[in-house]
mmCIF file of C-alpha atoms in Angstrom:
data_model
loop_
_atom_site.group_PDB
_atom_site.id
_atom_site.type_symbol
_atom_site.label_atom_id
_atom_site.label_comp_id
_atom_site.label_asym_id
_atom_site.label_seq_id
_atom_site.Cartn_x
_atom_site.Cartn_y
_atom_site.Cartn_z
ATOM 1 C CA MET A 27 146.295 88.846 232.541
ATOM 2 C CA TYR A 28 149.069 86.733 233.542
ATOM 3 C CA ARG A 29 151.653 84.881 231.745
ATOM 4 C CA PHE A 30 153.110 81.183 232.806
ATOM 5 C CA THR A 31 156.243 80.359 230.535
ATOM 6 C CA LEU A 32 158.511 77.162 231.269
ATOM 7 C CA PRO A 33 160.918 75.711 228.703
ATOM 8 C CA ARG A 34 159.654 73.724 226.045
ATOM 9 C CA ASP A 35 161.159 70.551 226.846
ATOM 10 C CA LEU A 36 162.503 69.560 230.441
ATOM 11 C CA TYR A 37 164.245 66.148 230.585
ATOM 12 C CA HIS A 38 164.825 64.864 234.154
ATOM 13 C CA GLY A 39 165.805 62.022 236.075
ATOM 14 C CA GLU A 40 168.899 59.571 235.593
ATOM 15 C CA ASN A 41 170.789 59.902 232.108
ATOM 16 C CA ALA A 42 168.809 62.823 231.277
ATOM 17 C CA LEU A 43 171.991 64.132 229.255
ATOM 18 C CA GLU A 44 170.940 61.626 226.478
ATOM 19 C CA ALA A 45 168.542 64.040 225.789
ATOM 20 C CA LEU A 46 171.309 66.143 223.708
ATOM 21 C CA LYS A 47 171.483 63.386 221.476
ATOM 22 C CA THR A 48 168.078 64.405 219.861
ATOM 23 C CA LEU A 49 169.082 67.997 219.385
ATOM 24 C CA GLU A 50 169.071 69.100 215.806
ATOM 25 C CA GLY A 51 171.579 71.738 214.363
ATOM 26 C CA LYS A 52 175.271 72.095 212.862
ATOM 27 C CA LYS A 53 177.142 73.907 215.592
ATOM 28 C CA ALA A 54 176.769 74.018 219.308
ATOM 29 C CA ALA A 55 178.661 76.254 221.504
ATOM 30 C CA ILE A 56 179.196 75.410 225.035
ATOM 31 C CA VAL A 57 179.356 77.663 227.877
ATOM 32 C CA VAL A 58 181.292 76.327 231.225
ATOM 33 C CA GLY A 59 182.359 77.690 234.487
ATOM 34 C CA GLY A 60 185.568 76.299 236.121
ATOM 35 C CA GLY A 61 187.056 72.865 235.761
ATOM 36 C CA SER A 62 184.540 70.754 237.852
ATOM 37 C CA MET A 63 182.360 69.437 234.803
ATOM 38 C CA LYS A 64 185.932 68.654 232.831
ATOM 39 C CA ARG A 65 187.154 66.786 236.037
ATOM 40 C CA PHE A 66 184.177 64.946 236.401
ATOM 41 C CA GLY A 67 183.868 63.982 233.194
ATOM 42 C CA PHE A 68 180.630 65.217 232.027
ATOM 43 C CA LEU A 69 182.130 67.996 229.701
ATOM 44 C CA ASP A 70 183.332 64.884 227.726
ATOM 45 C CA THR A 71 179.941 63.272 227.811
ATOM 46 C CA ILE A 72 178.001 66.377 226.751
ATOM 47 C CA GLU A 73 180.495 66.741 223.627
ATOM 48 C CA SER A 74 180.305 63.161 222.694
ATOM 49 C CA TYR A 75 176.596 63.447 222.710
ATOM 50 C CA LEU A 76 176.520 66.753 220.745
ATOM 51 C CA LYS A 77 178.692 65.141 218.362
ATOM 52 C CA GLU A 78 176.690 61.889 218.196
ATOM 53 C CA ALA A 79 173.842 64.583 217.254
ATOM 54 C CA GLY A 80 176.060 65.860 214.231
ATOM 55 C CA MET A 81 177.001 68.533 215.691
ATOM 56 C CA GLU A 82 180.652 70.741 215.532
ATOM 57 C CA THR A 83 181.025 72.048 218.776
ATOM 58 C CA ILE A 84 183.303 75.035 220.123
ATOM 59 C CA LEU A 85 184.297 75.484 224.230
ATOM 60 C CA ILE A 86 183.580 78.841 225.999
ATOM 61 C CA GLU A 87 185.195 78.177 229.434
ATOM 62 C CA GLY A 88 186.314 80.067 232.446
ATOM 63 C CA VAL A 89 182.674 81.544 233.462
ATOM 64 C CA GLU A 90 183.704 83.223 236.836
ATOM 65 C CA PRO A 91 181.385 82.915 240.215
ATOM 66 C CA ASP A 92 179.124 86.093 239.799
ATOM 67 C CA PRO A 93 179.777 86.581 235.982
ATOM 68 C CA SER A 94 181.056 89.858 234.602
ATOM 69 C CA VAL A 95 179.847 91.982 231.705
ATOM 70 C CA GLU A 96 183.273 91.485 230.118
ATOM 71 C CA THR A 97 183.189 87.862 230.247
ATOM 72 C CA VAL A 98 179.776 88.178 228.596
ATOM 73 C CA MET A 99 181.044 90.181 226.054
ATOM 74 C CA ARG A 100 184.273 88.159 225.315
ATOM 75 C CA GLY A 101 182.018 84.983 225.238
ATOM 76 C CA ALA A 102 179.653 86.618 222.509
ATOM 77 C CA ALA A 103 182.151 87.410 220.220
ATOM 78 C CA VAL A 104 183.462 83.947 220.244
ATOM 79 C CA MET A 105 179.536 83.043 219.299
ATOM 80 C CA GLN A 106 179.860 85.777 216.639
ATOM 81 C CA GLU A 107 182.410 84.105 214.816
ATOM 82 C CA PHE A 108 181.730 80.721 215.309
ATOM 83 C CA GLU A 109 177.973 80.928 214.773
ATOM 84 C CA PRO A 110 176.439 78.286 216.215
ATOM 85 C CA ASP A 111 172.684 77.169 216.067
ATOM 86 C CA VAL A 112 172.503 75.968 219.581
ATOM 87 C CA ILE A 113 174.001 77.112 222.577
ATOM 88 C CA VAL A 114 174.541 74.541 225.524
ATOM 89 C CA ALA A 115 175.077 76.129 229.098
ATOM 90 C CA VAL A 116 176.401 73.523 231.376
ATOM 91 C CA GLY A 117 177.443 74.285 235.119
ATOM 92 C CA GLY A 118 176.393 76.229 238.213
ATOM 93 C CA GLY A 119 174.108 79.440 237.761
ATOM 94 C CA SER A 120 176.908 81.404 236.726
ATOM 95 C CA PRO A 121 177.701 80.058 233.226
ATOM 96 C CA ILE A 122 173.873 79.450 232.461
ATOM 97 C CA ASP A 123 173.171 82.989 233.264
ATOM 98 C CA ALA A 124 176.535 84.010 231.422
ATOM 99 C CA ALA A 125 175.224 82.276 228.125
ATOM 100 C CA LYS A 126 171.891 84.000 228.303
ATOM 101 C CA ALA A 127 173.417 87.147 228.144
ATOM 102 C CA MET A 128 175.879 86.081 225.732
ATOM 103 C CA TRP A 129 173.012 84.679 223.515
ATOM 104 C CA ALA A 130 171.483 88.360 223.115
ATOM 105 C CA PHE A 131 174.362 89.612 222.178
ATOM 106 C CA TYR A 132 175.150 86.796 219.888
ATOM 107 C CA GLU A 133 171.948 87.804 218.267
ATOM 108 C CA TYR A 134 171.845 91.591 218.322
ATOM 109 C CA PRO A 135 175.908 92.523 218.220
ATOM 110 C CA GLU A 136 174.914 96.336 218.129
ATOM 111 C CA THR A 137 173.173 96.078 221.963
ATOM 112 C CA LYS A 138 174.795 97.833 224.304
ATOM 113 C CA PHE A 139 174.371 96.106 228.020
ATOM 114 C CA GLU A 140 172.654 99.334 229.350
ATOM 115 C CA ASP A 141 169.730 98.204 226.850
ATOM 116 C CA LEU A 142 169.204 94.765 228.831
ATOM 117 C CA ILE A 143 168.629 96.203 232.315
ATOM 118 C CA THR A 144 165.102 97.311 231.711
ATOM 119 C CA PRO A 145 163.287 94.493 232.936
ATOM 120 C CA PHE A 146 161.397 92.509 229.913
ATOM 121 C CA ALA A 147 162.856 94.952 227.279
ATOM 122 C CA PHE A 148 165.001 92.256 225.756
ATOM 123 C CA PRO A 149 165.063 91.853 221.570
ATOM 124 C CA THR A 150 163.289 88.874 220.132
ATOM 125 C CA LEU A 151 165.785 85.689 220.706
ATOM 126 C CA ARG A 152 165.957 82.702 218.647
ATOM 127 C CA THR A 153 166.653 84.282 215.364
ATOM 128 C CA LYS A 154 169.932 82.683 215.136
ATOM 129 C CA ALA A 155 170.139 80.196 218.269
ATOM 130 C CA LYS A 156 168.233 77.965 220.559
ATOM 131 C CA PHE A 157 169.421 77.728 224.185
ATOM 132 C CA VAL A 158 170.210 74.317 226.142
ATOM 133 C CA ALA A 159 170.620 74.715 229.834
ATOM 134 C CA ILE A 160 172.059 72.164 231.805
ATOM 135 C CA PRO A 161 172.429 72.731 235.784
ATOM 136 C CA SER A 162 174.971 71.258 237.922
ATOM 137 C CA THR A 163 176.130 72.924 241.108
ATOM 138 C CA SER A 164 173.283 75.208 240.619
ATOM 139 C CA SER A 165 170.644 73.110 242.875
ATOM 140 C CA GLY A 166 169.490 76.612 243.963
ATOM 141 C CA THR A 167 169.324 78.904 241.083
ATOM 142 C CA ALA A 168 167.057 77.133 238.872
ATOM 143 C CA THR A 169 168.288 79.307 235.959
ATOM 144 C CA GLU A 170 167.513 76.387 233.742
ATOM 145 C CA VAL A 171 163.945 77.104 233.734
ATOM 146 C CA THR A 172 163.835 80.963 234.533
ATOM 147 C CA ALA A 173 163.521 84.020 232.716
ATOM 148 C CA PHE A 174 166.471 85.488 234.594
ATOM 149 C CA ALA A 175 170.148 86.250 234.726
ATOM 150 C CA VAL A 176 172.337 88.002 237.236
ATOM 151 C CA ILE A 177 175.277 89.720 235.833
ATOM 152 C CA THR A 178 177.968 91.860 237.659
ATOM 153 C CA ASP A 179 179.536 95.143 237.067
ATOM 154 C CA TYR A 180 182.446 95.303 238.941
ATOM 155 C CA GLU A 181 183.290 98.682 237.921
ATOM 156 C CA LYS A 182 180.290 100.103 239.496
ATOM 157 C CA GLY A 183 180.027 97.156 242.159
ATOM 158 C CA ILE A 184 176.360 96.074 241.282
ATOM 159 C CA LYS A 185 174.768 92.808 240.343
ATOM 160 C CA TYR A 186 171.891 93.395 237.602
ATOM 161 C CA PRO A 187 169.008 90.767 237.464
ATOM 162 C CA LEU A 188 168.151 90.772 233.961
ATOM 163 C CA ALA A 189 164.991 89.699 233.043
ATOM 164 C CA ASP A 190 162.724 88.593 230.159
ATOM 165 C CA PHE A 191 160.622 85.561 229.152
ATOM 166 C CA ASN A 192 163.021 85.728 225.965
ATOM 167 C CA ILE A 193 165.601 84.205 227.809
ATOM 168 C CA THR A 194 163.688 81.269 229.198
ATOM 169 C CA PRO A 195 165.829 78.087 227.755
ATOM 170 C CA ASP A 196 164.216 75.924 225.178
ATOM 171 C CA VAL A 197 165.241 73.008 226.812
ATOM 172 C CA ALA A 198 166.415 72.234 230.280
ATOM 173 C CA ILE A 199 168.144 68.876 231.263
ATOM 174 C CA VAL A 200 168.063 68.069 235.117
ATOM 175 C CA ASP A 201 170.237 65.271 235.595
ATOM 176 C CA PRO A 202 170.897 64.372 239.159
ATOM 177 C CA ALA A 203 174.355 63.153 238.510
ATOM 178 C CA LEU A 204 175.711 66.422 238.064
ATOM 179 C CA ALA A 205 174.687 67.917 241.653
ATOM 180 C CA GLN A 206 176.229 64.846 243.216
ATOM 181 C CA THR A 207 179.616 66.621 242.695
ATOM 182 C CA MET A 208 178.788 69.746 244.993
ATOM 183 C CA PRO A 209 180.654 70.467 248.030
ATOM 184 C CA PRO A 210 178.570 70.995 251.497
ATOM 185 C CA LYS A 211 179.141 74.899 251.496
ATOM 186 C CA LEU A 212 177.776 75.386 248.035
ATOM 187 C CA THR A 213 174.955 72.618 248.599
ATOM 188 C CA ALA A 214 173.914 74.780 251.821
ATOM 189 C CA ASN A 215 174.003 78.091 250.120
ATOM 190 C CA THR A 216 172.497 76.894 247.024
ATOM 191 C CA GLY A 217 169.409 75.115 248.722
ATOM 192 C CA MET A 218 168.353 78.189 250.988
ATOM 193 C CA ASP A 219 168.628 79.948 247.692
ATOM 194 C CA ALA A 220 166.093 77.528 246.452
ATOM 195 C CA LEU A 221 164.172 77.959 249.698
ATOM 196 C CA THR A 222 163.839 81.764 249.296
ATOM 197 C CA HIS A 223 162.955 81.489 245.557
ATOM 198 C CA ALA A 224 159.777 79.236 246.415
ATOM 199 C CA ILE A 225 159.056 81.379 249.858
ATOM 200 C CA GLU A 226 159.363 84.800 248.075
ATOM 201 C CA ALA A 227 157.090 83.005 245.012
ATOM 202 C CA TYR A 228 154.240 82.078 247.280
ATOM 203 C CA VAL A 229 153.899 85.627 249.192
ATOM 204 C CA SER A 230 154.747 87.763 245.852
ATOM 205 C CA THR A 231 151.578 90.137 244.439
ATOM 206 C CA LEU A 232 151.849 88.192 241.070
ATOM 207 C CA HIS A 233 151.418 84.762 242.726
ATOM 208 C CA CYS A 234 148.445 82.675 241.116
ATOM 209 C CA ASP A 235 146.798 79.496 241.037
ATOM 210 C CA TYR A 236 149.677 78.231 238.616
ATOM 211 C CA THR A 237 152.890 78.962 240.839
ATOM 212 C CA ASP A 238 151.158 78.484 244.300
ATOM 213 C CA PRO A 239 151.276 74.601 244.103
ATOM 214 C CA LEU A 240 154.707 74.645 242.544
ATOM 215 C CA ALA A 241 156.176 76.994 245.064
ATOM 216 C CA LEU A 242 154.378 74.901 248.261
ATOM 217 C CA HIS A 243 155.835 71.497 247.263
ATOM 218 C CA ALA A 244 159.397 72.847 246.628
ATOM 219 C CA ILE A 245 159.232 74.520 250.133
ATOM 220 C CA LYS A 246 158.409 71.043 251.509
ATOM 221 C CA MET A 247 160.850 68.932 249.529
ATOM 222 C CA ILE A 248 163.598 71.386 250.605
ATOM 223 C CA ASP A 249 162.456 71.542 254.109
ATOM 224 C CA GLU A 250 162.577 67.514 253.848
ATOM 225 C CA ASN A 251 165.767 67.333 252.198
ATOM 226 C CA LEU A 252 168.384 70.046 252.470
ATOM 227 C CA VAL A 253 169.948 69.182 255.482
ATOM 228 C CA ASP A 254 170.327 65.676 254.641
ATOM 229 C CA SER A 255 171.893 66.778 251.105
ATOM 230 C CA TYR A 256 174.365 68.937 253.239
ATOM 231 C CA ASN A 257 175.379 65.983 255.185
ATOM 232 C CA GLY A 258 176.059 63.858 252.017
ATOM 233 C CA ASP A 259 172.851 62.249 251.521
ATOM 234 C CA LYS A 260 172.703 61.000 247.654
ATOM 235 C CA GLU A 261 169.036 60.510 247.486
ATOM 236 C CA ALA A 262 168.722 63.867 249.303
ATOM 237 C CA ARG A 263 170.452 65.414 247.024
ATOM 238 C CA ASN A 264 168.689 64.053 244.197
ATOM 239 C CA ARG A 265 165.411 65.514 245.577
ATOM 240 C CA MET A 266 167.180 69.025 246.018
ATOM 241 C CA HIS A 267 167.888 69.125 242.148
ATOM 242 C CA ASN A 268 163.844 68.574 241.370
ATOM 243 C CA ALA A 269 163.147 70.911 244.246
ATOM 244 C CA GLN A 270 164.968 73.815 243.526
ATOM 245 C CA CYS A 271 163.909 73.220 239.474
ATOM 246 C CA LEU A 272 159.972 73.224 240.724
ATOM 247 C CA ALA A 273 160.843 76.583 242.937
ATOM 248 C CA GLY A 274 162.245 78.258 239.690
ATOM 249 C CA MET A 275 159.394 77.506 237.630
ATOM 250 C CA ALA A 276 157.287 79.329 240.519
ATOM 251 C CA PHE A 277 159.358 82.429 241.040
ATOM 252 C CA SER A 278 160.383 82.630 237.238
ATOM 253 C CA ASN A 279 156.491 83.287 237.027
ATOM 254 C CA ALA A 280 155.350 84.671 240.184
ATOM 255 C CA LEU A 281 158.578 86.734 240.502
ATOM 256 C CA LEU A 282 160.794 87.286 243.558
ATOM 257 C CA GLY A 283 160.756 89.796 246.870
ATOM 258 C CA ILE A 284 163.396 92.190 248.614
ATOM 259 C CA VAL A 285 165.168 89.361 249.858
ATOM 260 C CA HIS A 286 166.849 89.265 246.544
ATOM 261 C CA SER A 287 166.807 93.071 246.116
ATOM 262 C CA MET A 288 168.694 93.185 248.674
ATOM 263 C CA ALA A 289 171.317 90.165 247.968
ATOM 264 C CA HIS A 290 171.806 91.625 244.346
ATOM 265 C CA LYS A 291 172.826 95.026 245.550
ATOM 266 C CA THR A 292 174.837 93.608 248.910
ATOM 267 C CA GLY A 293 176.733 91.030 246.976
ATOM 268 C CA ALA A 294 179.522 92.792 245.011
ATOM 269 C CA ALA A 295 178.668 96.250 247.140
ATOM 270 C CA TYR A 296 182.008 95.824 249.383
ATOM 271 C CA SER A 297 186.056 95.748 249.196
ATOM 272 C CA GLY A 298 186.277 92.944 252.099
ATOM 273 C CA GLY A 299 184.751 90.430 249.577
ATOM 274 C CA HIS A 300 181.661 89.056 247.952
ATOM 275 C CA ILE A 301 178.589 88.013 250.096
ATOM 276 C CA VAL A 302 177.733 84.683 248.225
ATOM 277 C CA HIS A 303 174.201 84.897 246.957
ATOM 278 C CA GLY A 304 172.785 81.741 248.587
ATOM 279 C CA ALA A 305 174.110 82.954 251.878
ATOM 280 C CA ALA A 306 172.821 86.511 251.245
ATOM 281 C CA ASN A 307 169.564 85.060 251.153
ATOM 282 C CA ALA A 308 169.447 82.837 254.064
ATOM 283 C CA MET A 309 170.651 85.864 256.260
ATOM 284 C CA TYR A 310 168.221 88.118 255.014
ATOM 285 C CA LEU A 311 165.113 85.883 254.777
ATOM 286 C CA PRO A 312 164.187 85.641 258.495
ATOM 287 C CA LYS A 313 164.248 89.700 258.705
ATOM 288 C CA VAL A 314 162.364 90.242 255.514
ATOM 289 C CA ILE A 315 159.780 87.792 256.828
ATOM 290 C CA ALA A 316 159.380 89.497 259.962
ATOM 291 C CA TYR A 317 159.137 93.003 258.177
ATOM 292 C CA ASN A 318 156.639 91.735 255.350
ATOM 293 C CA ALA A 319 154.358 90.048 257.933
ATOM 294 C CA LYS A 320 153.065 93.611 259.175
ATOM 295 C CA GLU A 321 150.989 93.406 255.835
ATOM 296 C CA PRO A 322 148.216 91.340 256.942
ATOM 297 C CA GLU A 323 148.020 89.063 253.817
ATOM 298 C CA ALA A 324 151.710 88.069 253.602
ATOM 299 C CA GLU A 325 151.015 86.979 257.402
ATOM 300 C CA LYS A 326 148.723 84.817 256.312
ATOM 301 C CA ARG A 327 150.576 83.427 253.488
ATOM 302 C CA TYR A 328 153.503 82.896 255.713
ATOM 303 C CA GLY A 329 151.222 81.198 258.164
ATOM 304 C CA GLU A 330 150.166 78.980 255.080
ATOM 305 C CA ILE A 331 153.671 77.674 254.446
ATOM 306 C CA ALA A 332 154.361 77.318 258.293
ATOM 307 C CA ALA A 333 151.235 74.864 258.139
ATOM 308 C CA PHE A 334 152.225 73.025 255.159
ATOM 309 C CA ILE A 335 155.386 72.040 256.715
ATOM 310 C CA GLY A 336 153.962 71.098 260.019
ATOM 311 C CA LEU A 337 154.557 74.274 261.729
ATOM 312 C CA GLU A 338 152.357 76.712 263.838
ATOM 313 C CA PRO A 339 150.853 78.477 261.109
ATOM 314 C CA THR A 340 152.405 81.907 262.025
ATOM 315 C CA SER A 341 155.508 83.857 260.425
ATOM 316 C CA LYS A 342 156.990 83.528 264.093
ATOM 317 C CA ALA A 343 157.493 80.143 263.720
ATOM 318 C CA LEU A 344 158.515 80.065 260.071
ATOM 319 C CA ILE A 345 161.278 82.457 260.914
ATOM 320 C CA GLU A 346 162.348 80.179 263.791
ATOM 321 C CA HIS A 347 162.456 77.373 261.784
ATOM 322 C CA ILE A 348 164.790 79.152 259.247
ATOM 323 C CA ASN A 349 166.886 80.149 261.698
ATOM 324 C CA GLU A 350 167.574 76.817 262.733
ATOM 325 C CA MET A 351 167.729 75.330 259.212
ATOM 326 C CA ASN A 352 170.882 78.021 258.971
ATOM 327 C CA LYS A 353 172.439 76.831 262.250
ATOM 328 C CA GLN A 354 172.505 73.238 261.082
ATOM 329 C CA LEU A 355 173.565 74.257 257.657
ATOM 330 C CA ASN A 356 176.710 76.582 259.236
ATOM 331 C CA ILE A 357 175.316 79.641 257.768
ATOM 332 C CA ALA A 358 176.095 83.078 259.685
ATOM 333 C CA PRO A 359 173.058 84.971 261.253
ATOM 334 C CA SER A 360 174.624 88.135 259.890
ATOM 335 C CA ILE A 361 176.242 89.972 257.255
ATOM 336 C CA LYS A 362 178.838 91.405 260.489
ATOM 337 C CA GLU A 363 179.653 87.502 261.372
ATOM 338 C CA TYR A 364 179.488 86.245 257.759
ATOM 339 C CA GLU A 365 182.775 84.380 256.943
ATOM 340 C CA GLY A 366 184.561 85.636 260.131
ATOM 341 C CA GLY A 367 183.551 89.253 259.299
ATOM 342 C CA ILE A 368 184.826 89.921 255.701
ATOM 343 C CA ILE A 369 182.797 93.249 255.570
ATOM 344 C CA ASP A 370 183.958 95.891 257.302
ATOM 345 C CA GLU A 371 181.229 97.807 259.497
ATOM 346 C CA ALA A 372 182.523 101.574 258.594
ATOM 347 C CA GLU A 373 181.996 100.751 255.100
ATOM 348 C CA PHE A 374 179.071 99.277 255.462
ATOM 349 C CA LEU A 375 177.778 102.121 257.188
ATOM 350 C CA GLU A 376 179.321 104.467 254.685
ATOM 351 C CA LYS A 377 177.690 102.795 251.713
ATOM 352 C CA LEU A 378 174.180 101.973 253.374
ATOM 353 C CA PRO A 379 172.023 104.904 251.846
ATOM 354 C CA THR A 380 173.360 104.173 248.815
ATOM 355 C CA VAL A 381 172.752 100.407 248.742
ATOM 356 C CA ALA A 382 169.544 100.945 250.382
ATOM 357 C CA GLU A 383 168.346 103.125 247.373
ATOM 358 C CA LEU A 384 169.798 100.563 244.930
ATOM 359 C CA ALA A 385 168.109 97.757 246.709
ATOM 360 C CA VAL A 386 164.557 99.609 246.479
ATOM 361 C CA GLY A 387 164.979 100.272 242.979
ATOM 362 C CA ASP A 388 165.923 96.497 242.139
ATOM 363 C CA ALA A 389 163.460 94.573 239.612
ATOM 364 C CA CYS A 390 162.350 92.400 242.411
ATOM 365 C CA THR A 391 161.075 94.717 244.648
ATOM 366 C CA GLY A 392 157.933 95.615 242.648
ATOM 367 C CA SER A 393 156.400 92.276 243.553
ATOM 368 C CA ASN A 394 157.433 92.491 247.290
ATOM 369 C CA PRO A 395 153.922 92.215 249.568
ATOM 370 C CA ARG A 396 155.023 94.863 251.512
ATOM 371 C CA SER A 397 156.110 98.535 249.812
ATOM 372 C CA ILE A 398 159.344 99.819 251.367
ATOM 373 C CA THR A 399 161.158 103.229 251.234
ATOM 374 C CA PRO A 400 164.874 103.690 251.047
ATOM 375 C CA GLU A 401 164.976 104.551 254.880
ATOM 376 C CA GLN A 402 163.132 101.447 255.612
ATOM 377 C CA MET A 403 165.547 99.482 253.571
ATOM 378 C CA GLU A 404 168.358 101.204 255.485
ATOM 379 C CA ARG A 405 166.928 100.184 258.712
ATOM 380 C CA LEU A 406 166.144 96.457 257.541
ATOM 381 C CA LEU A 407 169.894 96.197 255.973
ATOM 382 C CA LYS A 408 170.953 97.386 259.281
ATOM 383 C CA ALA A 409 169.147 94.934 261.121
ATOM 384 C CA CYS A 410 170.764 92.092 258.912
ATOM 385 C CA PHE A 411 173.942 93.457 259.850
ATOM 386 C CA TYR A 412 173.675 93.405 263.549
ATOM 387 C CA ASN A 413 171.155 90.667 263.252
ATOM 388 C CA GLU A 414 168.483 92.672 265.488
ATOM 389 C CA ASP A 415 164.974 92.155 265.554
ATOM 390 C CA VAL A 416 162.859 93.862 262.823
ATOM 391 C CA ASP A 417 159.527 95.534 264.526
ATOM 392 C CA PHE A 418 158.775 98.136 262.017
#
């Protein structure tokens, strides 16, 4: 038996933000990241629409990229005092992910973060509040339609993917106007994140007739629009906002694979700096396709993806195409070259066994189309560091 879960309502297209006027409730907590939503006037618009719906509002600001456990607990404490019946998360994937975790601790203050790490172990939500997600710079994460959130424990240097259908938002508002504010580098990284979502969903062991068409159409839309969006085409940017959402619908139900396992466990592991999630996915995806393609069913499905976007129906053709996209998006081909070499080689090698073991244990590994051992993961990560061919 499979399950297919999406938000109850998804508003999309021009002026979709006006859907906020129709919400019911007395108090709304608005969770945001940096100042871009305020700077571009979207936050004022959101607050005015909520007030028009008769709600008192409070702001929980300053959610950082790769949100921390501490940020989540701080926001939950504000919610516990304010007692909202609607949580509105707006911005990139980080504030929406953080707000999902805040939601759990707001409704269940006695819960510990460790209790939520086990996949699909959340307590029943919606006892106090409903959840509205409004993506802006997250034309990639699709967290507005997914059952996932990624929270970082900086003391341990580990990103934890939290997973439970409970945290799928009640309402998603996908308004293309918010995506127009993204800078090119963020457009590239989030776009490749979306492509990875769709490809991993299509080859996942849990893919089904409901997720396959969403994944394929998302891949085609991303292939046709991402580079143009990166180069400033506004219509392409609008289409990417829809494409990333479709990819999210696919992977939230089909789950992901080891590209994401590796990205989660390398993102905050090194002292030289973070490997941004979308860039990590872009670097690792070609190597993982080569690894997974040794499994005949995976090779077949990669070939189907390639054929769907007009390539020779092989994993090799798909890998070459993705490598070329990365070049056009100015994404580094390897961890060693990432951001001019901020990840120290000696530190990478020293931490390799631990990172590999953590990646194998990541929640996304279970639905990967080919099994992997810690030893194989070490070899795969080394191939990603040095940009070596994967032939094992």
